[in-house]
Coordinates of C-alpha atoms and ligand atoms in Angstrom, one line a residue:
M1 CA 75.5 23.5 41.0
A2 CA 72.5 22.3 42.9
T3 CA 71.4 18.7 42.3
I4 CA 68.4 16.4 42.8
S5 CA 69.2 12.7 43.2
A6 CA 66.2 11.3 45.1
S7 CA 62.6 11.8 45.8
V8 CA 60.2 10.8 48.6
Y9 CA 56.5 10.1 48.2
T10 CA 54.1 9.8 51.0
S11 CA 50.4 10.2 52.0
H12 CA 49.8 13.1 54.4
V13 CA 46.8 11.9 56.5
P14 CA 46.2 14.5 59.2
A15 CA 45.3 11.9 61.8
I16 CA 48.9 10.7 61.6
G17 CA 50.0 14.1 62.8
A18 CA 47.4 14.1 65.6
A19 CA 48.5 10.6 66.7
L20 CA 52.1 11.8 67.0
D21 CA 51.3 15.1 68.7
Q22 CA 49.0 13.3 71.2
G23 CA 51.6 10.7 72.1
K24 CA 49.6 7.8 70.5
S25 CA 52.4 6.6 68.1
N26 CA 52.9 3.4 70.2
E27 CA 49.3 2.4 70.1
P28 CA 49.0 -0.8 68.0
Y29 CA 46.9 0.9 65.3
W30 CA 49.5 3.7 64.8
R31 CA 52.6 1.6 65.4
Q32 CA 52.0 -0.2 62.2
V33 CA 52.0 3.1 60.4
F34 CA 55.1 4.6 62.1
D35 CA 57.0 1.3 61.8
G36 CA 56.6 1.6 58.1
Y37 CA 58.8 4.7 58.2
A38 CA 61.7 3.3 60.3
F39 CA 63.9 2.6 57.3
S40 CA 62.9 5.9 55.7
K41 CA 64.0 7.9 58.8
Q42 CA 67.4 6.2 58.6
W43 CA 67.7 6.8 54.9
E44 CA 66.7 10.4 55.4
K45 CA 69.5 10.8 58.0
E46 CA 72.1 9.3 55.7
H47 CA 70.9 11.4 52.8
L48 CA 70.1 14.6 54.6
P49 CA 69.6 17.3 51.9
D50 CA 70.3 21.0 52.2
V51 CA 66.8 21.7 50.9
I52 CA 63.6 19.7 50.5
F53 CA 61.3 20.9 47.7
L54 CA 58.0 19.7 49.1
V55 CA 55.0 19.4 46.7
F56 CA 51.8 19.4 48.7
N57 CA 48.2 20.7 48.5
D58 CA 46.7 23.3 50.8
H59 CA 43.3 22.0 52.1
A60 CA 41.5 25.4 52.0
T61 CA 43.8 26.5 54.9
A62 CA 46.1 29.2 53.5
F63 CA 44.0 29.6 50.4
S64 CA 40.2 29.7 50.0
L65 CA 37.8 29.9 47.2
D66 CA 38.7 33.6 47.0
F67 CA 41.7 32.7 44.8
I68 CA 43.0 29.4 43.6
P69 CA 46.5 29.2 42.2
T70 CA 47.2 25.9 40.3
F71 CA 50.9 26.0 41.3
A72 CA 52.1 28.3 44.1
I73 CA 55.8 28.4 45.3
G74 CA 56.6 29.6 48.8
T75 CA 59.4 32.2 48.6
A76 CA 59.2 33.4 52.2
A77 CA 62.0 33.0 54.8
E78 CA 59.6 31.0 57.0
F79 CA 56.2 29.3 57.1
A80 CA 54.1 28.8 60.2
P81 CA 52.2 25.6 60.9
A82 CA 48.5 26.4 60.2
D83 CA 45.6 26.3 62.5
E84 CA 43.3 23.6 61.0
G85 CA 40.6 23.8 63.7
W86 CA 42.4 22.3 66.7
G87 CA 45.1 24.9 66.8
P88 CA 48.4 24.8 64.9
R89 CA 50.3 21.5 65.2
P90 CA 53.1 21.7 67.8
V91 CA 55.8 21.3 65.2
P92 CA 58.7 23.6 64.3
T93 CA 58.3 26.6 62.0
V94 CA 59.3 25.7 58.5
I95 CA 62.4 27.5 57.4
G96 CA 62.4 28.3 53.6
H97 CA 65.1 29.1 51.1
P98 CA 64.1 32.4 49.5
K99 CA 67.1 32.6 47.2
L100 CA 66.6 29.1 45.7
A101 CA 62.8 29.5 45.6
S102 CA 63.1 32.8 43.8
H103 CA 65.5 31.3 41.3
I104 CA 63.2 28.4 40.7
A105 CA 60.3 30.8 40.2
Q106 CA 62.3 32.8 37.7
S107 CA 63.5 29.7 35.9
V108 CA 60.2 27.8 35.5
I109 CA 58.3 30.9 34.6
Q110 CA 60.8 31.6 31.9
Q111 CA 60.4 28.0 30.8
D112 CA 56.8 29.0 30.1
F113 CA 55.2 27.4 33.2
D114 CA 52.7 29.5 35.2
L115 CA 53.6 29.8 38.9
T116 CA 52.2 32.0 41.6
I117 CA 54.7 33.5 43.9
V118 CA 53.6 33.4 47.6
N119 CA 55.5 35.5 50.1
K120 CA 53.2 34.6 53.1
M121 CA 51.6 31.1 53.6
D122 CA 50.8 29.0 56.6
V123 CA 51.3 25.3 55.9
D124 CA 48.8 22.6 56.8
H125 CA 49.0 18.8 57.3
G126 CA 49.7 18.4 53.6
L127 CA 53.2 19.7 54.4
T128 CA 53.8 19.0 58.1
V129 CA 52.7 15.3 58.2
P130 CA 55.3 14.2 55.6
L131 CA 58.0 16.0 57.6
S132 CA 56.8 14.3 60.8
L133 CA 56.9 10.9 59.2
M134 CA 60.4 11.4 57.9
F135 CA 62.0 13.3 60.8
G136 CA 59.9 12.5 63.9
Q137 CA 59.6 15.2 66.5
P138 CA 62.8 17.3 66.4
Q139 CA 63.2 20.8 68.0
E140 CA 63.9 22.2 64.5
W141 CA 63.4 20.7 61.0
P142 CA 67.0 19.6 60.0
C143 CA 67.0 21.4 56.6
R144 CA 65.4 24.2 54.6
I145 CA 62.0 23.5 52.9
I146 CA 60.5 25.1 49.8
P147 CA 56.8 24.5 49.7
L148 CA 55.0 24.1 46.4
A149 CA 51.3 24.1 46.7
V150 CA 49.2 22.5 44.0
N151 CA 45.5 22.9 43.5
V152 CA 43.8 19.5 43.7
V153 CA 40.9 20.7 45.9
Q154 CA 38.8 22.8 43.4
Y155 CA 38.1 21.5 39.9
P156 CA 39.9 21.7 37.6
P157 CA 43.2 20.3 38.9
P158 CA 46.3 20.2 36.7
T159 CA 46.7 17.0 34.6
G160 CA 49.3 14.4 35.6
N161 CA 51.1 15.0 32.3
R162 CA 51.4 18.7 33.1
C163 CA 52.7 17.8 36.6
Y164 CA 55.3 15.5 35.1
H165 CA 56.6 18.1 32.7
F166 CA 56.5 20.7 35.5
G167 CA 58.7 18.4 37.6
Q168 CA 61.2 18.3 34.7
A169 CA 61.2 22.1 34.6
I170 CA 61.9 22.3 38.3
R171 CA 64.8 20.0 37.9
R172 CA 66.3 22.2 35.2
A173 CA 65.7 25.2 37.5
V174 CA 67.5 23.6 40.4
E175 CA 70.4 22.5 38.2
S176 CA 70.9 26.0 37.0
F177 CA 71.3 27.3 40.6
P178 CA 75.0 28.1 41.0
E179 CA 75.5 27.1 44.7
D180 CA 76.3 23.5 45.6
L181 CA 73.1 22.3 47.3
R182 CA 71.6 18.9 47.6
V183 CA 67.9 18.9 47.0
V184 CA 65.4 16.1 47.6
V185 CA 61.9 16.5 46.2
F186 CA 58.9 15.2 48.1
G187 CA 55.6 14.4 46.4
T188 CA 52.7 14.1 48.9
G189 CA 49.1 13.1 49.2
G190 CA 47.1 10.0 48.1
M191 CA 46.7 7.2 47.9
S192 CA 43.2 6.1 47.1
H193 CA 40.8 7.9 49.4
Q194 CA 37.4 9.6 49.3
L195 CA 36.4 11.6 52.4
Q196 CA 32.7 12.4 51.6
G197 CA 29.6 11.2 49.7
K198 CA 28.3 7.8 48.9
R199 CA 31.8 6.3 48.2
A200 CA 33.4 7.7 51.4
G201 CA 36.1 5.3 52.6
L202 CA 36.9 3.9 49.1
I203 CA 40.1 2.0 49.0
N204 CA 41.4 0.5 45.7
R205 CA 44.5 -1.6 46.5
E206 CA 44.8 -2.7 42.9
F207 CA 44.9 0.8 41.5
D208 CA 47.3 1.9 44.2
T209 CA 49.7 -1.0 43.6
R210 CA 49.7 -0.5 39.9
F211 CA 50.4 3.2 40.4
L212 CA 53.3 2.4 42.8
D213 CA 54.7 -0.2 40.4
E214 CA 54.5 2.0 37.3
L215 CA 55.6 5.3 38.8
S216 CA 59.2 4.1 39.1
R217 CA 59.3 2.0 35.9
N218 CA 57.1 3.8 33.5
P219 CA 56.4 7.4 34.5
R220 CA 55.4 8.6 31.0
E221 CA 52.6 6.1 31.0
V222 CA 51.5 7.1 34.5
A223 CA 51.5 10.7 33.4
K224 CA 48.8 9.8 30.8
I225 CA 46.2 8.8 33.5
P226 CA 43.3 11.3 33.0
F227 CA 41.7 13.2 35.9
I228 CA 38.5 11.1 35.6
E229 CA 40.4 7.8 36.1
Y230 CA 41.9 9.0 39.4
V231 CA 38.5 10.0 40.7
R232 CA 36.7 6.9 39.5
E233 CA 39.4 4.4 40.6
A234 CA 41.1 6.2 43.6
G235 CA 38.2 8.4 44.9
S236 CA 37.7 12.1 44.8
E237 CA 40.8 12.8 46.9
G238 CA 42.8 10.2 45.1
I239 CA 43.5 13.0 42.6
E240 CA 46.2 14.2 45.1
L241 CA 48.4 11.5 43.4
V242 CA 49.1 13.9 40.5
M243 CA 51.4 15.7 42.9
W244 CA 53.7 12.6 42.9
L245 CA 54.3 13.1 39.2
I246 CA 55.9 16.5 39.9
A247 CA 58.5 14.8 42.2
R248 CA 58.9 12.0 39.7
G249 CA 59.5 14.4 36.8
A250 CA 62.4 15.9 38.8
L251 CA 64.3 12.6 38.6
D252 CA 65.9 10.6 35.8
E253 CA 63.7 8.3 33.7
R254 CA 65.7 5.4 35.2
V255 CA 65.4 5.2 38.9
R256 CA 65.9 2.6 41.7
E257 CA 63.1 1.9 44.1
V258 CA 64.8 2.0 47.4
Y259 CA 61.8 1.5 49.6
R260 CA 58.1 1.0 49.5
F261 CA 55.4 0.9 52.2
Y262 CA 51.7 0.4 51.7
H263 CA 49.2 0.1 54.5
V264 CA 45.5 0.1 54.9
P265 CA 43.9 1.7 56.8
A266 CA 45.2 5.0 58.1
S267 CA 42.2 7.0 59.1
N268 CA 39.9 6.5 56.1
T269 CA 42.6 6.1 53.5
A270 CA 45.2 3.9 52.0
L271 CA 48.7 5.0 52.9
G272 CA 51.4 4.8 50.4
H273 CA 55.1 5.7 50.6
L274 CA 58.1 5.3 48.2
I275 CA 61.7 6.4 48.1
L276 CA 63.3 6.6 44.6
E277 CA 66.9 7.4 43.7
N278 CA 68.4 8.2 40.3
E279 CA 70.0 4.9 39.2
A280 CA 73.2 6.8 38.1
T281 CA 73.8 8.2 41.6
S282 CA 72.1 5.6 43.8
S283 CA 73.6 4.9 47.2
G284 CA 72.8 1.2 47.0
L285 CA 71.3 1.3 50.5
T286 CA 68.5 -1.2 50.9
P287 CA 66.1 -2.0 53.8
Ligands
DHB301 C1 42.3 13.0 55.3 C2 42.6 14.2 54.8 C3 43.5 14.4 53.8 O1 43.9 15.6 53.3 C4 44.1 13.3 53.2 O2 45.0 13.5 52.2 C5 43.9 12.0 53.7 C6 43.0 11.9 54.8 C7 41.4 12.8 56.4 O3 40.7 13.8 56.8 O4 41.2 11.7 56.9
FE302 FE1 45.0 15.6 51.6

């Protein structure tokens, strides 16, 4: 049986990818960011899964206003890094897991969740920056990755509550896969940020801290946060945080917070990062 025992949450600021690709990770500004992931890289090595189920949003890169799936699962054998204007990032091609992805699609659709099946998709910073933060700059990514793209760009995005329940459905799907595979779920995006308009640059440390505190302890309450509260409190792009609820839904209600990192600023945003493990199977590793 395939199992999920941990989840990783992280912002996916594109400037972090650019800093790494351009050899700037030792500059003082960026060192503070990368140092915050030193423990996480070690943890990831010691808990290397067979598959990462990576929840991210496409930033009008693979998709456009032509069609807007709310939830889209990548079932392809591989996914190329996208060209976001400066050429594709010099990172390895993402190798998928078509068999598990197709099984998850079948299972969650039959649990009454809508899911778009995507057999060809280039992946942007939403997916590649979290991998870079957790794995650095390897020749190949060390495991398979199933992308799940969530629409948080074009109104209306899914509610946090739907995302939480969707995560629970994904867990049931994974646990009904007959092969023994270790799966870790990543929730990406956030934290508070707004990239345009009068409130551009908005950072709300209080909201972010409460979100981080409550996500591990009280996910059902966090799932009740309405769309408008994310936008008002965390900025227009703060709505990306609903994706963290998909990863959280895939874990037990009782979890152990293994690691937390919060840092301002990274580009124009607040950067947040958590590692949670199911309490029942927790490794006990601490920073
Ligand atoms: C930026 C873009 C993002 O998609 C994001 O989540 C955070 C920051 C940016 O352009 O700075
Ligand atoms: Fe984003």
